[in-house]
Short mmCIF file of C-alpha atoms in Angstrom, two decimals:
data_model
loop_
_atom_site.label_atom_id
_atom_site.label_comp_id
_atom_site.label_asym_id
_atom_site.label_seq_id
_atom_site.Cartn_x
_atom_site.Cartn_y
_atom_site.Cartn_z
CA MET A 3 -0.06 0.05 0.06
CA ALA A 4 2.75 2.41 1.03
CA GLY A 5 4.57 1.65 -2.34
CA THR A 6 1.34 2.24 -4.36
CA THR A 7 0.75 5.55 -2.59
CA SER A 8 4.26 6.58 -3.40
CA ASN A 9 3.96 5.82 -7.07
CA ASP A 10 0.64 7.66 -7.34
CA ALA A 11 2.03 10.68 -5.63
CA GLY A 12 5.18 10.85 -7.87
CA PRO A 13 3.79 12.40 -10.99
CA ALA A 14 1.51 14.88 -9.07
CA ASP A 15 4.67 16.08 -7.12
CA ALA A 16 6.75 16.19 -10.41
CA ALA A 17 4.23 18.42 -12.25
CA PRO A 18 4.86 21.45 -10.16
CA GLY A 19 8.56 20.99 -10.44
CA GLY A 20 8.32 20.73 -14.17
CA ARG A 21 6.27 24.06 -14.40
CA ARG A 22 8.81 25.68 -12.08
CA SER A 23 11.73 24.52 -14.31
CA ARG A 24 9.89 25.78 -17.53
CA ILE A 25 9.22 29.16 -15.80
CA VAL A 26 12.92 29.55 -14.67
CA THR A 27 14.08 28.63 -18.21
CA ALA A 28 11.72 31.18 -19.76
CA ALA A 29 12.91 33.81 -17.34
CA LEU A 30 16.61 33.07 -18.16
CA LEU A 31 15.97 33.08 -22.00
CA GLY A 32 13.53 36.07 -21.95
CA PRO A 33 16.09 38.87 -21.77
CA THR A 34 18.23 37.22 -24.39
CA SER A 35 15.30 36.64 -26.70
CA ALA A 36 14.07 40.18 -26.36
CA TRP A 37 17.55 41.46 -27.09
CA TYR A 38 17.83 39.19 -30.06
CA PHE A 39 14.48 40.37 -31.40
CA LEU A 40 15.13 44.06 -30.87
CA LEU A 41 18.64 44.13 -32.24
CA LEU A 42 18.51 41.50 -35.08
CA LEU A 43 14.98 40.46 -36.09
CA ALA A 44 13.20 43.71 -35.89
CA PRO A 45 15.88 45.77 -37.88
CA LEU A 46 15.85 42.83 -40.37
CA VAL A 47 12.11 43.02 -40.92
CA ILE A 48 12.36 46.82 -41.30
CA LEU A 49 15.14 46.38 -43.85
CA VAL A 50 13.04 43.91 -45.90
CA ALA A 51 10.07 46.26 -45.79
CA PHE A 52 12.20 49.22 -46.87
CA SER A 53 13.68 47.15 -49.70
CA PHE A 54 10.14 47.06 -51.43
CA GLY A 55 9.56 50.69 -50.92
CA ALA A 56 10.31 53.81 -52.99
CA ARG A 57 12.70 56.67 -52.53
CA ALA A 58 10.83 59.78 -51.29
CA PRO A 59 11.29 63.03 -53.25
CA GLU A 60 13.40 64.58 -50.53
CA GLY A 61 15.15 61.31 -49.82
CA GLY A 62 14.46 58.47 -47.37
CA TYR A 63 11.57 55.97 -47.57
CA ALA A 64 8.12 56.19 -49.20
CA PRO A 65 5.62 53.35 -48.73
CA ALA A 66 5.32 51.22 -51.82
CA PHE A 67 5.55 47.60 -52.93
CA GLN A 68 7.81 47.17 -55.95
CA LEU A 69 10.83 45.17 -57.18
CA ASP A 70 12.63 48.05 -58.84
CA ASN A 71 15.20 48.20 -56.22
CA TYR A 72 16.27 44.60 -56.77
CA PHE A 73 16.26 45.17 -60.48
CA GLU A 74 18.68 48.06 -60.14
CA LEU A 75 21.19 46.05 -58.16
CA PRO A 76 23.39 45.19 -61.27
CA THR A 77 24.24 48.89 -61.32
CA ARG A 78 26.27 48.05 -58.16
CA ILE A 79 27.74 44.82 -59.48
CA THR A 80 31.32 46.24 -59.14
CA ALA A 81 30.93 46.75 -55.43
CA PHE A 82 29.61 43.29 -54.91
CA THR A 83 32.30 41.62 -57.00
CA ASN A 84 35.03 43.75 -55.35
CA THR A 85 33.72 42.72 -51.98
CA LEU A 86 33.49 39.04 -52.78
CA TRP A 87 36.89 38.69 -54.33
CA MET A 88 38.68 40.72 -51.74
CA ALA A 89 36.85 38.85 -48.94
CA LEU A 90 37.97 35.53 -50.53
CA GLY A 91 41.41 36.80 -51.13
CA GLY A 92 41.74 38.19 -47.66
CA THR A 93 40.49 34.99 -46.02
CA LEU A 94 42.83 32.76 -48.02
CA LEU A 95 45.80 35.12 -47.23
CA CYS A 96 44.87 35.08 -43.47
CA LEU A 97 44.78 31.26 -43.76
CA VAL A 98 48.04 30.93 -45.50
CA VAL A 99 49.68 33.26 -42.95
CA GLY A 100 47.87 32.21 -39.85
CA TYR A 101 48.00 28.39 -40.22
CA PRO A 102 51.89 28.07 -40.00
CA LEU A 103 51.84 30.65 -37.07
CA ALA A 104 49.19 28.74 -35.18
CA TYR A 105 50.95 25.45 -35.84
CA TYR A 106 54.17 26.88 -34.43
CA LEU A 107 52.35 28.26 -31.34
CA ALA A 108 50.62 24.90 -30.72
CA THR A 109 53.52 22.54 -31.34
CA ARG A 110 56.96 24.32 -31.27
CA ALA A 111 56.72 27.53 -29.28
CA GLY A 112 57.60 25.94 -25.90
CA PRO A 113 58.24 28.46 -23.11
CA LYS A 114 57.77 31.31 -25.55
CA ARG A 115 54.14 30.40 -26.23
CA THR A 116 52.56 32.70 -23.75
CA LEU A 117 54.59 35.66 -24.93
CA LEU A 118 53.80 35.01 -28.54
CA ILE A 119 50.06 34.69 -27.84
CA ILE A 120 50.14 37.96 -26.00
CA LEU A 121 51.84 39.69 -29.06
CA VAL A 122 49.00 38.27 -31.18
CA VAL A 123 46.44 39.67 -28.83
CA VAL A 124 48.14 43.15 -28.36
CA PRO A 125 46.61 44.70 -31.48
CA PHE A 126 43.09 44.21 -30.10
CA TRP A 127 43.97 46.44 -27.15
CA THR A 128 43.54 49.40 -29.54
CA SER A 129 40.57 50.32 -31.56
CA PHE A 130 40.03 48.99 -35.16
CA LEU A 131 40.00 52.55 -36.45
CA ILE A 132 43.36 53.46 -34.87
CA ARG A 133 45.04 50.29 -36.09
CA THR A 134 43.86 51.00 -39.68
CA TYR A 135 44.75 54.71 -39.41
CA ALA A 136 48.34 53.83 -38.47
CA TRP A 137 48.71 52.09 -41.86
CA LEU A 138 48.04 55.40 -43.57
CA THR A 139 51.39 56.49 -42.29
CA ILE A 140 53.19 53.23 -42.96
CA LEU A 141 51.95 52.98 -46.48
CA GLY A 142 51.85 56.66 -47.32
CA ASN A 143 54.46 58.59 -49.25
CA ASN A 144 56.46 59.22 -46.09
CA GLY A 145 56.48 55.61 -45.04
CA ILE A 146 57.58 52.43 -46.93
CA PRO A 147 57.52 54.17 -50.43
CA ALA A 148 60.01 56.82 -49.06
CA PHE A 149 62.25 54.19 -47.62
CA VAL A 150 62.18 52.23 -50.88
CA GLU A 151 63.12 55.36 -52.95
CA ARG A 152 65.88 56.30 -50.61
CA ALA A 153 67.32 52.86 -51.04
CA GLY A 154 67.44 53.37 -54.78
CA LEU A 155 64.80 50.73 -55.51
CA GLY A 156 62.61 53.08 -57.44
CA HIS A 157 59.18 54.76 -56.71
CA ILE A 158 56.23 52.70 -55.57
CA VAL A 159 52.70 53.66 -54.59
CA LEU A 160 51.00 51.45 -51.91
CA LEU A 161 48.25 53.65 -50.54
CA ASN A 162 44.90 53.74 -52.33
CA THR A 163 45.55 50.37 -54.03
CA PRO A 164 44.01 46.93 -53.63
CA LEU A 165 47.40 45.84 -52.11
CA ALA A 166 47.03 48.37 -49.32
CA VAL A 167 43.40 47.19 -48.64
CA MET A 168 44.66 43.53 -48.56
CA ILE A 169 47.52 44.51 -46.04
CA GLY A 170 44.83 46.22 -43.79
CA ILE A 171 42.66 43.15 -43.91
CA LEU A 172 45.54 40.85 -43.10
CA TYR A 173 46.67 42.92 -40.23
CA ASN A 174 43.22 43.42 -38.65
CA TYR A 175 41.74 39.97 -39.16
CA LEU A 176 44.76 37.67 -38.84
CA PRO A 177 44.16 36.97 -35.05
CA LEU A 178 40.59 35.92 -35.74
CA MET A 179 42.11 33.17 -38.03
CA ILE A 180 44.94 32.22 -35.64
CA PHE A 181 43.12 31.47 -32.48
CA PRO A 182 40.53 28.94 -33.69
CA LEU A 183 43.41 27.16 -35.59
CA TYR A 184 45.58 27.35 -32.49
CA VAL A 185 42.86 25.72 -30.25
CA SER A 186 42.35 22.82 -32.81
CA LEU A 187 46.05 22.21 -33.21
CA GLU A 188 46.82 22.40 -29.47
CA ARG A 189 44.14 19.83 -28.75
CA LEU A 190 45.44 17.42 -31.48
CA ASP A 191 46.26 14.01 -30.17
CA LYS A 192 50.00 13.62 -30.62
CA ARG A 193 49.80 9.81 -30.59
CA LEU A 194 48.22 9.93 -34.10
CA LEU A 195 51.29 11.81 -35.34
CA GLU A 196 53.43 9.33 -33.71
CA ALA A 197 51.56 6.41 -35.19
CA SER A 198 51.68 7.99 -38.66
CA LYS A 199 55.49 8.26 -38.49
CA ASP A 200 55.81 4.72 -37.21
CA LEU A 201 53.85 3.53 -40.28
CA GLY A 202 56.33 5.19 -42.58
CA ALA A 203 54.47 8.43 -43.53
CA GLY A 204 56.58 11.38 -44.16
CA ARG A 205 56.06 14.85 -42.73
CA LEU A 206 54.05 16.12 -45.75
CA ALA A 207 51.84 13.02 -45.69
CA THR A 208 51.30 13.24 -41.90
CA PHE A 209 50.28 16.77 -42.21
CA ARG A 210 47.94 16.12 -45.20
CA GLN A 211 46.21 13.04 -43.75
CA VAL A 212 46.33 13.67 -40.00
CA THR A 213 47.10 17.23 -38.97
CA LEU A 214 44.90 19.04 -41.55
CA PRO A 215 41.70 16.84 -41.27
CA LEU A 216 41.98 17.10 -37.37
CA SER A 217 42.31 20.83 -37.56
CA ALA A 218 39.45 21.29 -39.97
CA PRO A 219 36.90 22.52 -37.25
CA GLY A 220 39.38 25.36 -36.33
CA LEU A 221 39.94 26.10 -39.93
CA LEU A 222 36.29 26.34 -40.77
CA SER A 223 35.72 28.57 -37.64
CA GLY A 224 38.62 30.81 -38.61
CA VAL A 225 37.46 31.16 -42.24
CA ILE A 226 33.89 32.08 -41.13
CA LEU A 227 35.12 34.48 -38.47
CA VAL A 228 37.28 36.34 -41.09
CA PHE A 229 35.12 36.06 -44.26
CA ILE A 230 31.86 37.37 -42.79
CA PRO A 231 33.26 40.61 -41.27
CA ILE A 232 35.26 41.35 -44.50
CA MET A 233 32.01 41.05 -46.52
CA GLY A 234 30.64 43.97 -44.40
CA GLU A 235 33.88 45.95 -44.20
CA TYR A 236 33.85 49.66 -44.66
CA ILE A 237 36.72 51.27 -42.74
CA ILE A 238 39.60 49.52 -44.42
CA PRO A 239 38.58 50.16 -48.14
CA ALA A 240 37.45 53.71 -47.17
CA MET A 241 40.85 54.63 -45.44
CA LEU A 242 43.32 52.48 -47.29
CA GLY A 243 41.63 52.25 -50.64
CA GLY A 244 40.88 56.06 -50.94
CA GLY A 245 37.64 55.36 -52.76
CA LYS A 246 39.33 53.55 -55.53
CA VAL A 247 38.59 50.11 -53.99
CA PHE A 248 34.91 50.13 -53.52
CA PHE A 249 33.22 47.66 -51.16
CA ILE A 250 29.56 47.01 -50.85
CA GLY A 251 29.91 48.60 -47.39
CA ASN A 252 30.95 51.86 -48.96
CA ALA A 253 28.05 51.65 -51.40
CA LEU A 254 25.65 51.14 -48.49
CA VAL A 255 27.04 54.25 -46.66
CA ASP A 256 26.72 56.21 -49.98
CA LEU A 257 23.12 55.01 -50.55
CA PHE A 258 21.93 55.70 -47.02
CA LEU A 259 23.81 58.80 -46.02
CA GLN A 260 24.66 60.63 -49.32
CA SER A 261 22.02 59.96 -51.93
CA ARG A 262 19.60 59.04 -49.11
CA ASP A 263 18.07 56.15 -51.22
CA TRP A 264 16.99 54.03 -48.42
CA PRO A 265 15.00 51.44 -50.30
CA PHE A 266 17.85 50.71 -52.79
CA GLY A 267 20.31 50.63 -49.99
CA SER A 268 18.10 48.15 -48.04
CA ALA A 269 17.83 45.88 -51.15
CA ALA A 270 21.70 45.93 -51.37
CA ALA A 271 21.94 45.11 -47.72
CA ILE A 272 19.39 42.29 -48.07
CA VAL A 273 21.46 40.66 -50.75
CA LEU A 274 24.62 41.05 -48.73
CA ILE A 275 22.85 39.28 -45.85
CA LEU A 276 21.83 36.44 -48.16
CA VAL A 277 25.39 35.94 -49.31
CA THR A 278 26.45 35.84 -45.72
CA LEU A 279 23.65 33.27 -44.87
CA VAL A 280 24.98 31.10 -47.75
CA ALA A 281 28.41 31.18 -46.26
CA VAL A 282 27.06 30.31 -42.89
CA THR A 283 25.02 27.39 -44.36
CA LEU A 284 28.02 26.12 -46.16
CA TYR A 285 30.01 26.27 -42.92
CA LEU A 286 27.32 24.38 -40.97
CA TRP A 287 27.15 21.74 -43.80
CA LEU A 288 30.90 21.28 -43.89
CA GLY A 289 30.97 21.12 -39.98
CA SER A 290 28.28 18.40 -39.87
CA ARG A 291 30.22 16.33 -42.40
CA GLY A 292 33.26 16.71 -40.20
CA GLN A 293 31.31 15.34 -37.26
CA VAL A 294 30.12 12.45 -39.07
CA ARG A 295 33.44 11.41 -40.57
CA ARG A 296 35.77 11.31 -37.48
CA GLU A 297 38.16 8.60 -38.67
CA VAL A 298 41.49 9.76 -39.91
CA SER A 299 43.78 7.99 -42.37
CA ILE A 300 47.38 7.77 -41.27
CA LEU A 301 48.82 5.95 -44.32
#
Protein backbone atom coordinates (compact mmCIF):
# COMPACT_ATOMS: atom_id res chain seq x y z
CA MET A 1 0.00 0.00 0.00
CA ALA A 2 2.76 2.40 0.90
CA GLY A 3 4.57 1.68 -2.37
CA THR A 4 1.34 2.24 -4.34
CA THR A 5 0.74 5.57 -2.60
CA SER A 6 4.29 6.67 -3.32
CA ASN A 7 3.98 5.79 -7.01
CA ASP A 8 0.67 7.63 -7.31
CA ALA A 9 2.04 10.75 -5.66
CA GLY A 10 5.19 10.86 -7.82
CA PRO A 11 3.69 12.37 -11.02
CA ALA A 12 1.59 14.85 -9.04
CA ASP A 13 4.66 16.05 -7.20
CA ALA A 14 6.71 16.18 -10.38
CA ALA A 15 4.24 18.40 -12.29
CA PRO A 16 4.78 21.57 -10.20
CA GLY A 17 8.52 21.00 -10.38
CA GLY A 18 8.33 20.72 -14.16
CA ARG A 19 6.32 23.94 -14.38
CA ARG A 20 8.80 25.73 -12.15
CA SER A 21 11.65 24.51 -14.34
CA ARG A 22 9.93 25.83 -17.45
CA ILE A 23 9.27 29.17 -15.76
CA VAL A 24 12.92 29.49 -14.71
CA THR A 25 14.05 28.59 -18.23
CA ALA A 26 11.70 31.16 -19.75
CA ALA A 27 12.91 33.80 -17.30
CA LEU A 28 16.54 33.10 -18.19
CA LEU A 29 15.92 33.09 -21.93
CA GLY A 30 13.53 36.05 -21.91
CA PRO A 31 16.08 38.91 -21.79
CA THR A 32 18.29 37.24 -24.41
CA SER A 33 15.32 36.58 -26.68
CA ALA A 34 14.10 40.18 -26.34
CA TRP A 35 17.59 41.49 -27.08
CA TYR A 36 17.85 39.18 -30.10
CA PHE A 37 14.48 40.36 -31.40
CA LEU A 38 15.13 44.08 -30.91
CA LEU A 39 18.66 44.17 -32.31
CA LEU A 40 18.47 41.54 -35.06
CA LEU A 41 15.02 40.43 -36.12
CA ALA A 42 13.22 43.78 -35.90
CA PRO A 43 15.86 45.71 -37.92
CA LEU A 44 15.90 42.88 -40.46
CA VAL A 45 12.12 43.07 -40.88
CA ILE A 46 12.36 46.85 -41.31
CA LEU A 47 15.14 46.38 -43.87
CA VAL A 48 13.03 43.91 -45.87
CA ALA A 49 10.04 46.27 -45.80
CA PHE A 50 12.18 49.22 -46.93
CA SER A 51 13.68 47.18 -49.78
CA PHE A 52 10.27 47.02 -51.47
CA GLY A 53 9.57 50.72 -50.97
CA ALA A 54 10.33 53.80 -53.05
CA ARG A 55 12.64 56.74 -52.51
CA ALA A 56 10.80 59.81 -51.25
CA PRO A 57 11.25 63.02 -53.27
CA GLU A 58 13.37 64.56 -50.50
CA GLY A 59 15.14 61.29 -49.83
CA GLY A 60 14.46 58.50 -47.40
CA TYR A 61 11.60 56.01 -47.60
CA ALA A 62 8.17 56.24 -49.16
CA PRO A 63 5.65 53.39 -48.71
CA ALA A 64 5.27 51.24 -51.82
CA PHE A 65 5.54 47.67 -52.99
CA GLN A 66 7.83 47.22 -55.97
CA LEU A 67 10.82 45.18 -57.12
CA ASP A 68 12.61 48.03 -58.88
CA ASN A 69 15.26 48.26 -56.17
CA TYR A 70 16.30 44.64 -56.76
CA PHE A 71 16.28 45.10 -60.53
CA GLU A 72 18.68 48.03 -60.14
CA LEU A 73 21.23 46.02 -58.15
CA PRO A 74 23.33 45.19 -61.26
CA THR A 75 24.33 48.87 -61.29
CA ARG A 76 26.29 48.11 -58.12
CA ILE A 77 27.73 44.84 -59.35
CA THR A 78 31.28 46.23 -59.17
CA ALA A 79 30.96 46.81 -55.44
CA PHE A 80 29.61 43.29 -54.94
CA THR A 81 32.34 41.65 -57.01
CA ASN A 82 35.07 43.71 -55.35
CA THR A 83 33.76 42.73 -51.94
CA LEU A 84 33.46 39.05 -52.79
CA TRP A 85 36.90 38.72 -54.37
CA MET A 86 38.66 40.77 -51.71
CA ALA A 87 36.88 38.82 -48.97
CA LEU A 88 37.90 35.51 -50.53
CA GLY A 89 41.44 36.71 -51.13
CA GLY A 90 41.77 38.21 -47.66
CA THR A 91 40.44 35.05 -46.03
CA LEU A 92 42.83 32.89 -48.04
CA LEU A 93 45.75 35.19 -47.19
CA CYS A 94 44.89 35.08 -43.48
CA LEU A 95 44.72 31.28 -43.70
CA VAL A 96 48.07 30.98 -45.50
CA VAL A 97 49.78 33.25 -42.98
CA GLY A 98 47.84 32.18 -39.89
CA TYR A 99 48.04 28.40 -40.20
CA PRO A 100 51.86 28.12 -39.95
CA LEU A 101 51.88 30.60 -37.07
CA ALA A 102 49.11 28.74 -35.23
CA TYR A 103 50.93 25.45 -35.86
CA TYR A 104 54.15 26.89 -34.43
CA LEU A 105 52.34 28.24 -31.37
CA ALA A 106 50.62 24.91 -30.72
CA THR A 107 53.55 22.55 -31.32
CA ARG A 108 56.93 24.31 -31.36
CA ALA A 109 56.73 27.53 -29.31
CA GLY A 110 57.56 25.92 -25.97
CA PRO A 111 58.21 28.43 -23.15
CA LYS A 112 57.75 31.34 -25.57
CA ARG A 113 54.15 30.38 -26.28
CA THR A 114 52.54 32.72 -23.75
CA LEU A 115 54.60 35.70 -24.90
CA LEU A 116 53.80 35.04 -28.57
CA ILE A 117 50.08 34.66 -27.85
CA ILE A 118 50.14 37.99 -26.00
CA LEU A 119 51.82 39.61 -29.00
CA VAL A 120 49.02 38.30 -31.21
CA VAL A 121 46.41 39.72 -28.82
CA VAL A 122 48.09 43.12 -28.34
CA PRO A 123 46.59 44.73 -31.48
CA PHE A 124 43.12 44.16 -30.06
CA TRP A 125 44.00 46.46 -27.17
CA THR A 126 43.60 49.41 -29.52
CA SER A 127 40.56 50.29 -31.59
CA PHE A 128 40.04 49.00 -35.11
CA LEU A 129 40.01 52.56 -36.44
CA ILE A 130 43.34 53.49 -34.85
CA ARG A 131 45.00 50.31 -36.11
CA THR A 132 43.83 51.04 -39.64
CA TYR A 133 44.77 54.72 -39.40
CA ALA A 134 48.34 53.75 -38.48
CA TRP A 135 48.72 52.07 -41.85
CA LEU A 136 48.02 55.39 -43.56
CA THR A 137 51.41 56.57 -42.31
CA ILE A 138 53.18 53.27 -42.94
CA LEU A 139 51.94 52.94 -46.52
CA GLY A 140 51.85 56.67 -47.30
CA ASN A 141 54.45 58.67 -49.22
CA ASN A 142 56.49 59.23 -46.07
CA GLY A 143 56.44 55.56 -45.06
CA ILE A 144 57.55 52.46 -46.95
CA PRO A 145 57.57 54.16 -50.40
CA ALA A 146 59.98 56.84 -49.12
CA PHE A 147 62.26 54.17 -47.62
CA VAL A 148 62.26 52.21 -50.91
CA GLU A 149 63.02 55.35 -52.90
CA ARG A 150 65.92 56.35 -50.62
CA ALA A 151 67.32 52.84 -51.03
CA GLY A 152 67.43 53.42 -54.77
CA LEU A 153 64.85 50.76 -55.58
CA GLY A 154 62.55 53.06 -57.51
CA HIS A 155 59.25 54.72 -56.73
CA ILE A 156 56.27 52.67 -55.60
CA VAL A 157 52.72 53.58 -54.64
CA LEU A 158 51.04 51.50 -51.95
CA LEU A 159 48.28 53.67 -50.56
CA ASN A 160 44.90 53.72 -52.31
CA THR A 161 45.52 50.38 -54.00
CA PRO A 162 44.04 46.88 -53.60
CA LEU A 163 47.36 45.84 -52.06
CA ALA A 164 46.95 48.40 -49.27
CA VAL A 165 43.41 47.15 -48.59
CA MET A 166 44.67 43.56 -48.50
CA ILE A 167 47.42 44.51 -46.05
CA GLY A 168 44.86 46.18 -43.80
CA ILE A 169 42.62 43.12 -43.96
CA LEU A 170 45.50 40.79 -43.14
CA TYR A 171 46.68 42.86 -40.19
CA ASN A 172 43.25 43.40 -38.64
CA TYR A 173 41.74 39.94 -39.16
CA LEU A 174 44.74 37.63 -38.83
CA PRO A 175 44.21 37.01 -35.07
CA LEU A 176 40.64 35.85 -35.78
CA MET A 177 42.14 33.14 -37.98
CA ILE A 178 44.99 32.22 -35.65
CA PHE A 179 43.07 31.55 -32.44
CA PRO A 180 40.57 28.91 -33.72
CA LEU A 181 43.39 27.16 -35.54
CA TYR A 182 45.58 27.28 -32.44
CA VAL A 183 42.86 25.71 -30.29
CA SER A 184 42.33 22.86 -32.77
CA LEU A 185 46.04 22.20 -33.21
CA GLU A 186 46.79 22.44 -29.50
CA ARG A 187 44.16 19.77 -28.76
CA LEU A 188 45.47 17.47 -31.48
CA ASP A 189 46.26 13.97 -30.22
CA LYS A 190 50.03 13.64 -30.62
CA ARG A 191 49.76 9.85 -30.59
CA LEU A 192 48.21 9.95 -34.06
CA LEU A 193 51.22 11.85 -35.37
CA GLU A 194 53.57 9.33 -33.80
CA ALA A 195 51.55 6.45 -35.25
CA SER A 196 51.70 8.04 -38.69
CA LYS A 197 55.49 8.31 -38.51
CA ASP A 198 55.79 4.73 -37.20
CA LEU A 199 53.84 3.52 -40.22
CA GLY A 200 56.31 5.18 -42.56
CA ALA A 201 54.47 8.38 -43.49
CA GLY A 202 56.63 11.43 -44.13
CA ARG A 203 56.05 14.89 -42.71
CA LEU A 204 54.02 16.08 -45.69
CA ALA A 205 51.85 12.96 -45.71
CA THR A 206 51.32 13.21 -41.95
CA PHE A 207 50.26 16.83 -42.26
CA ARG A 208 47.94 16.15 -45.20
CA GLN A 209 46.29 13.03 -43.79
CA VAL A 210 46.35 13.64 -40.03
CA THR A 211 47.04 17.21 -38.96
CA LEU A 212 44.95 19.01 -41.58
CA PRO A 213 41.79 16.88 -41.18
CA LEU A 214 41.92 17.09 -37.38
CA SER A 215 42.35 20.87 -37.50
CA ALA A 216 39.43 21.28 -39.93
CA PRO A 217 36.97 22.54 -37.24
CA GLY A 218 39.33 25.36 -36.30
CA LEU A 219 40.02 26.07 -39.95
CA LEU A 220 36.31 26.36 -40.75
CA SER A 221 35.69 28.56 -37.71
CA GLY A 222 38.57 30.85 -38.66
CA VAL A 223 37.36 31.13 -42.25
CA ILE A 224 33.86 32.13 -41.15
CA LEU A 225 35.16 34.56 -38.49
CA VAL A 226 37.27 36.31 -41.11
CA PHE A 227 35.10 36.05 -44.22
CA ILE A 228 31.84 37.39 -42.77
CA PRO A 229 33.26 40.63 -41.26
CA ILE A 230 35.24 41.35 -44.44
CA MET A 231 32.03 41.09 -46.47
CA GLY A 232 30.63 43.99 -44.44
CA GLU A 233 33.90 45.92 -44.24
CA TYR A 234 33.82 49.70 -44.64
CA ILE A 235 36.71 51.29 -42.73
CA ILE A 236 39.62 49.54 -44.44
CA PRO A 237 38.60 50.22 -48.07
CA ALA A 238 37.54 53.78 -47.17
CA MET A 239 40.84 54.64 -45.47
CA LEU A 240 43.41 52.52 -47.30
CA GLY A 241 41.59 52.26 -50.62
CA GLY A 242 40.89 55.97 -50.91
CA GLY A 243 37.62 55.37 -52.75
CA LYS A 244 39.40 53.48 -55.53
CA VAL A 245 38.67 50.08 -53.96
CA PHE A 246 34.90 50.15 -53.48
CA PHE A 247 33.22 47.59 -51.19
CA ILE A 248 29.51 47.05 -50.77
CA GLY A 249 29.88 48.61 -47.31
CA ASN A 250 31.02 51.84 -48.97
CA ALA A 251 28.08 51.61 -51.38
CA LEU A 252 25.64 51.22 -48.47
CA VAL A 253 27.05 54.28 -46.72
CA ASP A 254 26.71 56.24 -49.97
CA LEU A 255 23.13 55.06 -50.53
CA PHE A 256 21.91 55.69 -46.98
CA LEU A 257 23.80 58.87 -46.06
CA GLN A 258 24.71 60.61 -49.32
CA SER A 259 22.00 59.90 -51.90
CA ARG A 260 19.50 58.97 -49.15
CA ASP A 261 18.07 56.17 -51.27
CA TRP A 262 17.04 53.99 -48.36
CA PRO A 263 14.99 51.42 -50.34
CA PHE A 264 17.83 50.74 -52.79
CA GLY A 265 20.31 50.57 -49.93
CA SER A 266 18.04 48.16 -48.08
CA ALA A 267 17.82 45.90 -51.14
CA ALA A 268 21.63 45.86 -51.41
CA ALA A 269 21.90 45.08 -47.69
CA ILE A 270 19.42 42.20 -48.02
CA VAL A 271 21.47 40.66 -50.83
CA LEU A 272 24.61 41.03 -48.71
CA ILE A 273 22.86 39.26 -45.82
CA LEU A 274 21.79 36.46 -48.15
CA VAL A 275 25.37 35.96 -49.30
CA THR A 276 26.42 35.80 -45.65
CA LEU A 277 23.70 33.24 -44.91
CA VAL A 278 24.94 31.09 -47.79
CA ALA A 279 28.44 31.19 -46.28
CA VAL A 280 27.12 30.23 -42.83
CA THR A 281 25.02 27.42 -44.32
CA LEU A 282 28.06 26.09 -46.13
CA TYR A 283 30.00 26.26 -42.86
CA LEU A 284 27.31 24.30 -41.01
CA TRP A 285 27.17 21.70 -43.77
CA LEU A 286 30.91 21.20 -43.79
CA GLY A 287 30.94 21.13 -39.99
CA SER A 288 28.25 18.45 -39.90
CA ARG A 289 30.21 16.35 -42.38
CA GLY A 290 33.29 16.71 -40.22
CA GLN A 291 31.38 15.43 -37.19
CA VAL A 292 30.08 12.40 -39.10
CA ARG A 293 33.47 11.42 -40.51
CA ARG A 294 35.79 11.26 -37.53
CA GLU A 295 38.13 8.59 -38.75
CA VAL A 296 41.53 9.78 -39.93
CA SER A 297 43.79 7.98 -42.36
CA ILE A 298 47.42 7.75 -41.26
CA LEU A 299 48.81 5.93 -44.30
